[in-house]
Short mmCIF file of C-alpha atoms in Angstrom, two decimals:
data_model
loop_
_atom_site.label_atom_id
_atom_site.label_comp_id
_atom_site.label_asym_id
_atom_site.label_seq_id
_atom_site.Cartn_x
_atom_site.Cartn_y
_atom_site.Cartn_z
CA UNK A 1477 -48.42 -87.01 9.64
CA UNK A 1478 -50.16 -90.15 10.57
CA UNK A 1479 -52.82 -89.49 7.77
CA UNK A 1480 -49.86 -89.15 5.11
CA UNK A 1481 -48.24 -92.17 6.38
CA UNK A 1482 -51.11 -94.64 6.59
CA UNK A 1483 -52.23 -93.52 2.79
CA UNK A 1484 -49.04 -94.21 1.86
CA UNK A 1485 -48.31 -97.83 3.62
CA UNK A 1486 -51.93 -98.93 4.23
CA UNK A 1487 -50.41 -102.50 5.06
CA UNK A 1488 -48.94 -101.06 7.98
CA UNK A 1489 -51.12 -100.52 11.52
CA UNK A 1490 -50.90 -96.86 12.91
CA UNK A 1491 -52.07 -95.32 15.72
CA UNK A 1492 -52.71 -91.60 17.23
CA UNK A 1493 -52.36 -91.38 21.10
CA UNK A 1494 -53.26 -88.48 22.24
CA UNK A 1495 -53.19 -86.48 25.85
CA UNK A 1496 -55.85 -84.92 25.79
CA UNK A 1497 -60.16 -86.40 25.44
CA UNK A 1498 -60.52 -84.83 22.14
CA UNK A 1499 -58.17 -84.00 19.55
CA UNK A 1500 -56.65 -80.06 18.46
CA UNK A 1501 -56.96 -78.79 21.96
CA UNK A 1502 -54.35 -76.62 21.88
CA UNK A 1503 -52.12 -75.29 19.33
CA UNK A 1504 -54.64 -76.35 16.56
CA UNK A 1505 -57.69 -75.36 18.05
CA UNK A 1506 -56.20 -71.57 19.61
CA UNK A 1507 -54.37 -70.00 16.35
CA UNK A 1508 -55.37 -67.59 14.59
CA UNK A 1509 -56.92 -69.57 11.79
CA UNK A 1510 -54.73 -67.59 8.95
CA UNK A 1511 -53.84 -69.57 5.59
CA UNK A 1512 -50.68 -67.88 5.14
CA UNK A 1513 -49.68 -67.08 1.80
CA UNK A 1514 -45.09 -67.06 2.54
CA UNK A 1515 -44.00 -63.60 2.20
CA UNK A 1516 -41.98 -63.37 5.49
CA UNK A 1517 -39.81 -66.15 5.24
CA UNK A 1518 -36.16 -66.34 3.62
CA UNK A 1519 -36.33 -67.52 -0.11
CA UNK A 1520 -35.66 -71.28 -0.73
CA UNK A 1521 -36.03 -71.72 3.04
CA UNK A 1522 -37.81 -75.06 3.82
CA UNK A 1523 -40.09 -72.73 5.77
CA UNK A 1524 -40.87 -70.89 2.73
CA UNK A 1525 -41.40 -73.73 -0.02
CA UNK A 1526 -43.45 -75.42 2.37
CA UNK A 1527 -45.71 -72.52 3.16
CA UNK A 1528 -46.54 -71.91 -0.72
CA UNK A 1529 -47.23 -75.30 -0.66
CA UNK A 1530 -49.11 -76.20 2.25
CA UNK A 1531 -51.39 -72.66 1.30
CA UNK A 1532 -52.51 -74.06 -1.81
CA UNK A 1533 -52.55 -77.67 -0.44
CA UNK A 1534 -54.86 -76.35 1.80
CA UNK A 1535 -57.70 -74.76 -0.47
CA UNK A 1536 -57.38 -77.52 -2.63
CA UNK A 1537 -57.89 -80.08 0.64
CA UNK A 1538 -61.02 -77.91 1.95
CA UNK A 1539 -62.49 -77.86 -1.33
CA UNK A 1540 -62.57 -81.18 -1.78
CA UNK A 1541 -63.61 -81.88 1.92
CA UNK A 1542 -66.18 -78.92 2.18
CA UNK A 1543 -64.47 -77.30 4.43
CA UNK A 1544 -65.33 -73.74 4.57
CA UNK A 1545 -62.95 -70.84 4.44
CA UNK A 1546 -62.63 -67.28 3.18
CA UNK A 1547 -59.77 -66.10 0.78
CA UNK A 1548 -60.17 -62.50 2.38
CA UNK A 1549 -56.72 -61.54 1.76
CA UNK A 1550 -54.35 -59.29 3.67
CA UNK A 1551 -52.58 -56.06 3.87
CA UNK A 1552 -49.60 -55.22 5.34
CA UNK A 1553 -49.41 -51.34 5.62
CA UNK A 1554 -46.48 -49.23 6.23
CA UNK A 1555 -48.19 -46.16 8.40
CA UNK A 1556 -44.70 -44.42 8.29
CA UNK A 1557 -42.23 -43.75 5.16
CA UNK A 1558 -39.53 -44.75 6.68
CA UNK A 1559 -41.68 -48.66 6.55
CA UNK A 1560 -41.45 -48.39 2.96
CA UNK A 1561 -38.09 -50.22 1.92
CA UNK A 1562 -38.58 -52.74 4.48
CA UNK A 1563 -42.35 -52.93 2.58
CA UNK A 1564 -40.51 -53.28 -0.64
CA UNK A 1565 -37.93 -55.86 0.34
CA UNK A 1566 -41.24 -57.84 1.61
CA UNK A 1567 -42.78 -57.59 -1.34
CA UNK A 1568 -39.06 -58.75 -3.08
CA UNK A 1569 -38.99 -61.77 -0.69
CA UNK A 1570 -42.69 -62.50 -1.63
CA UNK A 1571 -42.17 -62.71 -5.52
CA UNK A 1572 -39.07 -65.11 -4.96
CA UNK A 1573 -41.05 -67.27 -3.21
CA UNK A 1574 -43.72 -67.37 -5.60
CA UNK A 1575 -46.49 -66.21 -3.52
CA UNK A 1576 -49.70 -65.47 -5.72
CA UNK A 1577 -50.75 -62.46 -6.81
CA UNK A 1578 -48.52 -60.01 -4.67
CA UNK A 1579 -48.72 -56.31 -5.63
CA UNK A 1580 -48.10 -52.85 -3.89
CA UNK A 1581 -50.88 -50.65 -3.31
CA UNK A 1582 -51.05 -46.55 -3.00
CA UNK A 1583 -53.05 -44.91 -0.09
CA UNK A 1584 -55.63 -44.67 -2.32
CA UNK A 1585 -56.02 -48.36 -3.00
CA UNK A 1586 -55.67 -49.26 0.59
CA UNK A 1587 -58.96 -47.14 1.26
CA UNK A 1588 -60.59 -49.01 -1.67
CA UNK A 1589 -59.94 -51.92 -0.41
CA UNK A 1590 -60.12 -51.61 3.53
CA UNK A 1591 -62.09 -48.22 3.60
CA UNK A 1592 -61.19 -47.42 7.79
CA UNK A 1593 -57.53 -48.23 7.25
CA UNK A 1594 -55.06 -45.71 6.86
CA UNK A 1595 -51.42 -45.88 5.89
CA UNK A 1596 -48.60 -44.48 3.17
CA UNK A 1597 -48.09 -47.69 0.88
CA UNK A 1598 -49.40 -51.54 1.64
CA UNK A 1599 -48.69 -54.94 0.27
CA UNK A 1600 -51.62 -56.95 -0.77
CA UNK A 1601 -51.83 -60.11 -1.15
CA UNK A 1602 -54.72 -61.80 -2.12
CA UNK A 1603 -54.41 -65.31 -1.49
CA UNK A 1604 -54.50 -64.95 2.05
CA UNK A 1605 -56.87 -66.84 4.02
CA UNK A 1606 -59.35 -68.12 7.42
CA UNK A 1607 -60.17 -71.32 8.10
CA UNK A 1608 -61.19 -72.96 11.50
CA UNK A 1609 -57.99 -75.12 11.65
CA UNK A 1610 -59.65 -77.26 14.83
CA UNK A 1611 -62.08 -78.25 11.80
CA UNK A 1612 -59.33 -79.32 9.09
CA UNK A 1613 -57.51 -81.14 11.88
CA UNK A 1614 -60.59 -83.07 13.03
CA UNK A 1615 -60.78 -83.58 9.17
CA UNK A 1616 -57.53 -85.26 8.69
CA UNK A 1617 -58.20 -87.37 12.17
CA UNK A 1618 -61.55 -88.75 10.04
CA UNK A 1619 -59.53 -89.30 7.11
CA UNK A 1620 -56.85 -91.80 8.61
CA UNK A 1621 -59.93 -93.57 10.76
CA UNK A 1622 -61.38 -94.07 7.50
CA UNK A 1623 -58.57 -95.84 5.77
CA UNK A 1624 -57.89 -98.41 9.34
CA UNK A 1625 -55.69 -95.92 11.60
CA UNK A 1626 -56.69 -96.13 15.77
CA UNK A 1627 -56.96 -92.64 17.55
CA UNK A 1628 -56.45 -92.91 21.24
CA UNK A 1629 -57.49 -90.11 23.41
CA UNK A 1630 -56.41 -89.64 27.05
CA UNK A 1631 -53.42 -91.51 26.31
CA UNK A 1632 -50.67 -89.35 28.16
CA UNK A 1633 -47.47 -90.44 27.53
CA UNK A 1634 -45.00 -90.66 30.04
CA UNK A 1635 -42.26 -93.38 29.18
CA UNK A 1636 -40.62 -95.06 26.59
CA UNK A 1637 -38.81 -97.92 26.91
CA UNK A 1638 -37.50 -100.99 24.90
CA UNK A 1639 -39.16 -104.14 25.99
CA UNK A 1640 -37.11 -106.43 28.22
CA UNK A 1641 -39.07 -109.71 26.84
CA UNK A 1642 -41.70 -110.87 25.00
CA UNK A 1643 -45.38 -110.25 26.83
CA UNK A 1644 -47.82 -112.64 27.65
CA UNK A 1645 -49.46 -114.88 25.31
CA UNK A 1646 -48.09 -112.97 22.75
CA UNK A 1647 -47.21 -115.13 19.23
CA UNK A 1648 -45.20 -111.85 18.14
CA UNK A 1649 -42.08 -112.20 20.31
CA UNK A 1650 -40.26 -109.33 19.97
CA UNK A 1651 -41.55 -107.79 16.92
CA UNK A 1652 -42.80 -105.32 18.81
CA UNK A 1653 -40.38 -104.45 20.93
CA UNK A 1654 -40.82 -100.90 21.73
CA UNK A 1655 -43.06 -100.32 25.09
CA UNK A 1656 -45.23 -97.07 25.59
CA UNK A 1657 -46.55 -95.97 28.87
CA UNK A 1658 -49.10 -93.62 29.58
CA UNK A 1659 -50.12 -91.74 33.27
CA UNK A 1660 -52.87 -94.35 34.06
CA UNK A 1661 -50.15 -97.45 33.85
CA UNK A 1662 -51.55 -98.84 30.42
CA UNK A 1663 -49.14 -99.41 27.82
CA UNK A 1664 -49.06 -100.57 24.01
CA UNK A 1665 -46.07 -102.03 21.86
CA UNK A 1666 -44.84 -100.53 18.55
CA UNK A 1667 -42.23 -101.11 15.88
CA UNK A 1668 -41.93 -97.57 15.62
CA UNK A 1669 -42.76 -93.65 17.34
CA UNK A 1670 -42.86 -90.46 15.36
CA UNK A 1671 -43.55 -87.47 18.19
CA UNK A 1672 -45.37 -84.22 17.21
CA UNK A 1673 -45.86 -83.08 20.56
CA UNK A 1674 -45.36 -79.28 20.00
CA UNK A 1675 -45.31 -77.57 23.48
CA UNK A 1676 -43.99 -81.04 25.08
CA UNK A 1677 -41.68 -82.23 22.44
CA UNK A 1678 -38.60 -81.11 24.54
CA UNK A 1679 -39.82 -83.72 27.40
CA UNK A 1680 -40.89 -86.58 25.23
CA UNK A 1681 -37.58 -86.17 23.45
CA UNK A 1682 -35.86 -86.31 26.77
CA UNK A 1683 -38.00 -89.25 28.54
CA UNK A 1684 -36.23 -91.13 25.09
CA UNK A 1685 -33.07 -90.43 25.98
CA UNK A 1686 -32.26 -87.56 24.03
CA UNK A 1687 -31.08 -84.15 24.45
CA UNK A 1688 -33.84 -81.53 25.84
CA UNK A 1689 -31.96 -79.25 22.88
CA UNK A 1690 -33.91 -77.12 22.02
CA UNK A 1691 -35.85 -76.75 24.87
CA UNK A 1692 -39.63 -75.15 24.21
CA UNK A 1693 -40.45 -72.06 26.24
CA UNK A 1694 -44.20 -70.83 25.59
CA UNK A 1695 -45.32 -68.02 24.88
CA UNK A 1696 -48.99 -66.53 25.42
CA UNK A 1697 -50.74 -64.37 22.65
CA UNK A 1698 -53.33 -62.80 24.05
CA UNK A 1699 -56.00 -61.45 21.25
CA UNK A 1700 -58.77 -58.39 21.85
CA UNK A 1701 -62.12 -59.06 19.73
CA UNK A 1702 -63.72 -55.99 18.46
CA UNK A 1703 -67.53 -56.11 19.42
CA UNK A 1704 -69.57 -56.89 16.89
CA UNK A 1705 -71.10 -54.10 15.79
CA UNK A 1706 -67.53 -52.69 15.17
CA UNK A 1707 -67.05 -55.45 12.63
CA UNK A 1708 -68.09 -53.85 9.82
CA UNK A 1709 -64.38 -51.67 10.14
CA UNK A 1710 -62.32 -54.57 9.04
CA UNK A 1711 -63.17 -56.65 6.09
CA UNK A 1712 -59.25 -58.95 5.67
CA UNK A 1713 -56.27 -59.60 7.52
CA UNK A 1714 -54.44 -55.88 8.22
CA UNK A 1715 -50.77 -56.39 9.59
CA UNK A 1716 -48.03 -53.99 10.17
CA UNK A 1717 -44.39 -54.31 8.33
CA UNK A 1718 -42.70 -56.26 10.69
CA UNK A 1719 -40.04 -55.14 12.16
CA UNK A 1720 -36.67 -57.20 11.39
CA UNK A 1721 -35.27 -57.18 15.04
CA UNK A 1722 -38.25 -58.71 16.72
CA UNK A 1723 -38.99 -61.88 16.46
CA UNK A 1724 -42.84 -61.91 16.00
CA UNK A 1725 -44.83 -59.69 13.68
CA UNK A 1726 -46.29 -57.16 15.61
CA UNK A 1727 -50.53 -56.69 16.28
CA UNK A 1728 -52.80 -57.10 13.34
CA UNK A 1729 -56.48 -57.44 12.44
CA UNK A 1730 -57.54 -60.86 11.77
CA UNK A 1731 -60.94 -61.60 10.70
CA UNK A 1732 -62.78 -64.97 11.49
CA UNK A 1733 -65.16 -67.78 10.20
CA UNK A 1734 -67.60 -66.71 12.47
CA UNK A 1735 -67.25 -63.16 11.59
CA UNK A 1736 -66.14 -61.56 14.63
CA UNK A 1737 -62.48 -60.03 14.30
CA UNK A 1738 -59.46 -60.43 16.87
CA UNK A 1739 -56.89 -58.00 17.30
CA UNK A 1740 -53.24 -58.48 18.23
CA UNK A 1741 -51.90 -60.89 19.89
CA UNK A 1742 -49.03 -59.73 21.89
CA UNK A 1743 -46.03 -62.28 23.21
CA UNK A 1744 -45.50 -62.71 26.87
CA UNK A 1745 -43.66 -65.49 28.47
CA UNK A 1746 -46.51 -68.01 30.14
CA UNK A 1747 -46.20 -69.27 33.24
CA UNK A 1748 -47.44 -72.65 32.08
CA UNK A 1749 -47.70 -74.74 29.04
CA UNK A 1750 -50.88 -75.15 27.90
CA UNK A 1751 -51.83 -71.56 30.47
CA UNK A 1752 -54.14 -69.48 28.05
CA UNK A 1753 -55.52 -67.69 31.63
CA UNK A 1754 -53.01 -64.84 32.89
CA UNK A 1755 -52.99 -66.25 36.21
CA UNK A 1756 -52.35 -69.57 35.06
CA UNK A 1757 -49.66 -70.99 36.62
CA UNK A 1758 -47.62 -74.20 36.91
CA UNK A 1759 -44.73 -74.41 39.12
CA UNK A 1760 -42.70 -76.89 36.94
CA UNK A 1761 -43.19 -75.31 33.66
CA UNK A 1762 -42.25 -72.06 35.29
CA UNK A 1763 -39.33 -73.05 36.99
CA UNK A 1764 -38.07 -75.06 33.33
CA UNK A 1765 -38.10 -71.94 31.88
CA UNK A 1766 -36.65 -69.35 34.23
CA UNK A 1767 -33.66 -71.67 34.75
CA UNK A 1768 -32.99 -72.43 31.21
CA UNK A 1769 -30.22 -69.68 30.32
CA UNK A 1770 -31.54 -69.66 26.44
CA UNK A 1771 -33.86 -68.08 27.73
CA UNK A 1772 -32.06 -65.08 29.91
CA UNK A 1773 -29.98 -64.62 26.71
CA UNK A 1774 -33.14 -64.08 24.79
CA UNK A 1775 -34.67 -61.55 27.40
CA UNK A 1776 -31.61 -59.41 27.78
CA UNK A 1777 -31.15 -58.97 23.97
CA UNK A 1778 -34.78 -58.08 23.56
CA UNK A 1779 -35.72 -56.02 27.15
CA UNK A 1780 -37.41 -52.91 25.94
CA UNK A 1781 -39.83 -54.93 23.70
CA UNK A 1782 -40.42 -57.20 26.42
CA UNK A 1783 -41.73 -54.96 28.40
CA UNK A 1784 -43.74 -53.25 25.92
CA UNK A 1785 -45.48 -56.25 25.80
CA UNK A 1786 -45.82 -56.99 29.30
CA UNK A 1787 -46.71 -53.57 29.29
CA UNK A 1788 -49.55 -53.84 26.65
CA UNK A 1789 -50.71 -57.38 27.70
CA UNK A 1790 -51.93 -55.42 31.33
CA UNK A 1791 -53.43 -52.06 29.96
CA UNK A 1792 -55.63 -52.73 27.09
CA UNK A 1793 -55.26 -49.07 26.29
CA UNK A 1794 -51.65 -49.33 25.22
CA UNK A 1795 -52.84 -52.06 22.47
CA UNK A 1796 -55.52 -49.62 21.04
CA UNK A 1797 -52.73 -47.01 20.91
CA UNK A 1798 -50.87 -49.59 18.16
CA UNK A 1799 -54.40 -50.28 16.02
CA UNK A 1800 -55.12 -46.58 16.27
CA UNK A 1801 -52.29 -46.50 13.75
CA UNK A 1802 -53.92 -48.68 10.74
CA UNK A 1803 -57.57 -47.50 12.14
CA UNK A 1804 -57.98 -44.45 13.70
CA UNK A 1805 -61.87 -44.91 14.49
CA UNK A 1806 -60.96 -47.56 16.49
CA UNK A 1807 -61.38 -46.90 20.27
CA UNK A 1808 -61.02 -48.58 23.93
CA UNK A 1809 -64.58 -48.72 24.22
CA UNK A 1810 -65.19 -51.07 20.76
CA UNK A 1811 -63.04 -53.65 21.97
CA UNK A 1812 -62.92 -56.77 24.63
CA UNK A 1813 -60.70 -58.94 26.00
CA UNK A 1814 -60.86 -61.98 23.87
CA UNK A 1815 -59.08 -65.54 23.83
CA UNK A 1816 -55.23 -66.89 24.03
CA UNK A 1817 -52.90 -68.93 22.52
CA UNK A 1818 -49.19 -70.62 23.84
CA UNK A 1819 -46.99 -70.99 21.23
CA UNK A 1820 -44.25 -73.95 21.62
CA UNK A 1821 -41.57 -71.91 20.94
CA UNK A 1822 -38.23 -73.52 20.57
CA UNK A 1823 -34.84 -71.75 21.93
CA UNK A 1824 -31.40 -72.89 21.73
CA UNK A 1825 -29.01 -72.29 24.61
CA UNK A 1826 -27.85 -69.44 23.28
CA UNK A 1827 -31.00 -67.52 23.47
CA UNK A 1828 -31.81 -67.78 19.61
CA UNK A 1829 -35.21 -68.77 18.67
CA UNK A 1830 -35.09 -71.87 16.46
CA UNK A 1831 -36.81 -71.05 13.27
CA UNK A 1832 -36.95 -74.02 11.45
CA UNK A 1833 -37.39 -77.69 11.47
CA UNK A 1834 -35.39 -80.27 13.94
CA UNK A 1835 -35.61 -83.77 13.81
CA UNK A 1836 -34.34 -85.59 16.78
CA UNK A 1837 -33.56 -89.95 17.22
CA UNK A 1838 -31.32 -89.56 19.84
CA UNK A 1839 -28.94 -92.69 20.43
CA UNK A 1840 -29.11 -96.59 21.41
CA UNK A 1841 -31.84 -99.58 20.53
CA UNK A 1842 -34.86 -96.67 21.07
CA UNK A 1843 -32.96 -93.94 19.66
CA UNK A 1844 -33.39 -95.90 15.87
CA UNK A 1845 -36.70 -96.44 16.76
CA UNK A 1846 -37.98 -93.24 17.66
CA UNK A 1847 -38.26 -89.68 15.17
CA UNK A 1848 -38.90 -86.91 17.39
CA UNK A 1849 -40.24 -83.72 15.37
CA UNK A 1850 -38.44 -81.25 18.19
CA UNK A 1851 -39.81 -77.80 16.24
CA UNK A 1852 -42.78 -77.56 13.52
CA UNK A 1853 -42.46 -72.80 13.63
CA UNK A 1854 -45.29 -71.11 12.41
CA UNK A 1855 -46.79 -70.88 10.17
CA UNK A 1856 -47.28 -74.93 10.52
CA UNK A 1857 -51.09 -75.02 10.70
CA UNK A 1858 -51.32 -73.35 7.02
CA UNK A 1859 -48.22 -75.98 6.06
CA UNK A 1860 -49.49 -78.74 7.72
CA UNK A 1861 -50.09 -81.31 4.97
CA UNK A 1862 -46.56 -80.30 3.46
CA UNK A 1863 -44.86 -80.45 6.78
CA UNK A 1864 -46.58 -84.34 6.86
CA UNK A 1865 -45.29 -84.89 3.54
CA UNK A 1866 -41.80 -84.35 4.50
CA UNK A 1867 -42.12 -86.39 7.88
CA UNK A 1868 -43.49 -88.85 6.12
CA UNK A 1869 -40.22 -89.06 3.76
CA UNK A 1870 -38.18 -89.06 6.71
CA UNK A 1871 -39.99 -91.44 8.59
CA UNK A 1872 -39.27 -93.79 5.76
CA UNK A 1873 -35.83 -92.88 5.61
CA UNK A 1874 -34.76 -93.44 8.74
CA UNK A 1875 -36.97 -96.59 9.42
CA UNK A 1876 -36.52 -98.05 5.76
CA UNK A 1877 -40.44 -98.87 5.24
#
């Protein structure tokens, strides 16, 4: 977002502050690294136009950046007939949105293409992709250094306040009158804040004075990693037909730049934000989310999966039960434990997971001063330069530049 903006107002002065001592530590730098192609999502959703958009923005950025990446492509196999009309309606959904070069493939065709895998009927869709997305975002951070823009690491923020008077030998006045605080006691002035704090958006939004609506609850993916010499059994992305009453799309096969291929993840509540260890554990992130009635509302509609994957996520042998279904050869012994995610997962009060954007000002001198981006759902790494495009417009909007 700051890249888009600074190209487009280079007068202006922008800078990055960022928590952490390097940049894409966490959401960025622990997805799966999967250029989605927008077959899931509901036609003429923003989701979906800005997947088909960001996809191909994408290539076309790492092309011209030399930014490697492999269009492996992906299947998503029914292993049961009674998958197949959901398969179809995918495939439906798919065209509308205009992904590229969708088609349905026979048994048959799935072996010629993904010779281990077995299943009744697949969608494949070529124009799938891996890239290390840690590597585009350090990409874009060059790009807006490049063209003037300041990146400040270990900058936590933890206030934000309207300035009470003019500082110190300051020939501004107040034409900076917005005050940021970090942990260590610095601070820096600003016209204006855009926040894309993913998995703390909910608190910077509140610090501001607005609502903690929706709040973000994580949720850890934990992946397996076949060993490598059990590579050579996957060659693209291999996902099941997801399953309309869950809200995440069940364990695939992902392959990855450095060749080695993860498996899964499953979804289980984490006990802390950025807590990618099972034992992690933070006793404020916890408590937010336990008390937080969204999320009670969301466990009791959804308890048997729930424990399924609690259930998985502690016996490794119940998650080679559900690849044994695409790839039979598959077995506990050709498979590790490999690394996590947390996803910032937004959820309303009523338990519903929030599935598309939110913008948030909140009210008062600050609240015009201030664009919270409160939910950025996957797949925002592949629709990341779209998604900045469309901050970018509302930043403008709502702060007339």
């Amino acid at each position: 977002s700051a890249r888009e903006l600074i190209l487009r107002h280079p007068s202006l002065t922008f800078s990055v502050l960022e928590k952490e001592k390097d940049l894409a530590c966490h959401q960025s730098g622990h997805n799966s690294g999967v250029i989605h192609s927008g077959i899931y999502y509901t036609p003429g959703s923003l989701k979906a136009k800005l997947c088909v958009q960001g996809a191909a923005l994408c290539y076309e950025y790492c092309d011209r950046k030399g930014i490697p990446y492999k269009q492996c492509g992906k299947l998503i196999v029914a292993v049961e007939q009674e998958e197949i009309p959901r398969l179809k309606a995918l495939y439906e959904r798919g065209l509308l949105n205009s992904v590229r070069d969708l088609k349905l493939i026979s048994a048959k065709e799935i072996q010629a293409k993904e010779p281990f895998c077995r299943g009744v009927m697949a969608l494949d869709s070529p124009y799938t992709g891996i890239v290390n997305y840690r590597q585009v975002a350090l990409s874009y951070a060059e790009d807006f250094q490049e063209v003037g823009g300041a990146v400040l690491t270990d900058f936590e923020v933890t206030n934000l306040e309207m300035a009470k008077e003019s500082p110190s030998e300051s020939e501004d006045g107040m034409k900076y009158p917005v005050v940021v605080r970090n942990s260590k006691g610095e601070e820096i002035r600003c016209q204006h804040i855009v926040t894309c704090a993913g998995l703390y958006s909910d608190r910077l939004s509140e610090i501001s004075g607005c609502s903690r609506e929706p709040r973000i609850v994580p949720f850890r993916g934990d992946y397996l990693v076949l060993k490598p010499e059990k590579c050579y059994m996957v060659k693209g992305h291999i996902y099941p037909v997801p399953d309309p009453q869950f809200p995440f799309l069940g364990v695939h096969f992902t392959p990855r730049m450095d060749g080695s291929v993860w498996l899964g993840p499953n979804a289980v509540l984490a006990f802390k934000r950025e807590g990618y260890k099972l034992y992690d554990f933070s006793a404020r992130d916890f408590i937010d989310a336990v008390v937080y009635s969204g999320l009670w509302k969301l466990v009791f509609r959804n308890v048997s999966y729930g424990m399924s994957e609690m259930y998985r996520a502690c016996f490794l042998s119940a998650q080679v039960k559900q690849l044994q279904k695409f790839i039979p050869e598959v077995t506990i012994s050709d498979i590790l434990r490999g690394p996590s995610g947390v996803r910032a997962q937004a959820l309303d009060q009523d338990g519903n997971l929030v599935d598309d954007f939110v913008f948030d000002g909140g009210t008062g001198d600050i609240g015009s001063r201030v664009l919270h981006v409160r939910n950025a759902p996957s797949p925002a790494a592949t629709s990341s330069l779209a998604i900045a495009k469309m901050i970018a417009d509302e930043v403008e909007r709502r702060f007339g530049l």
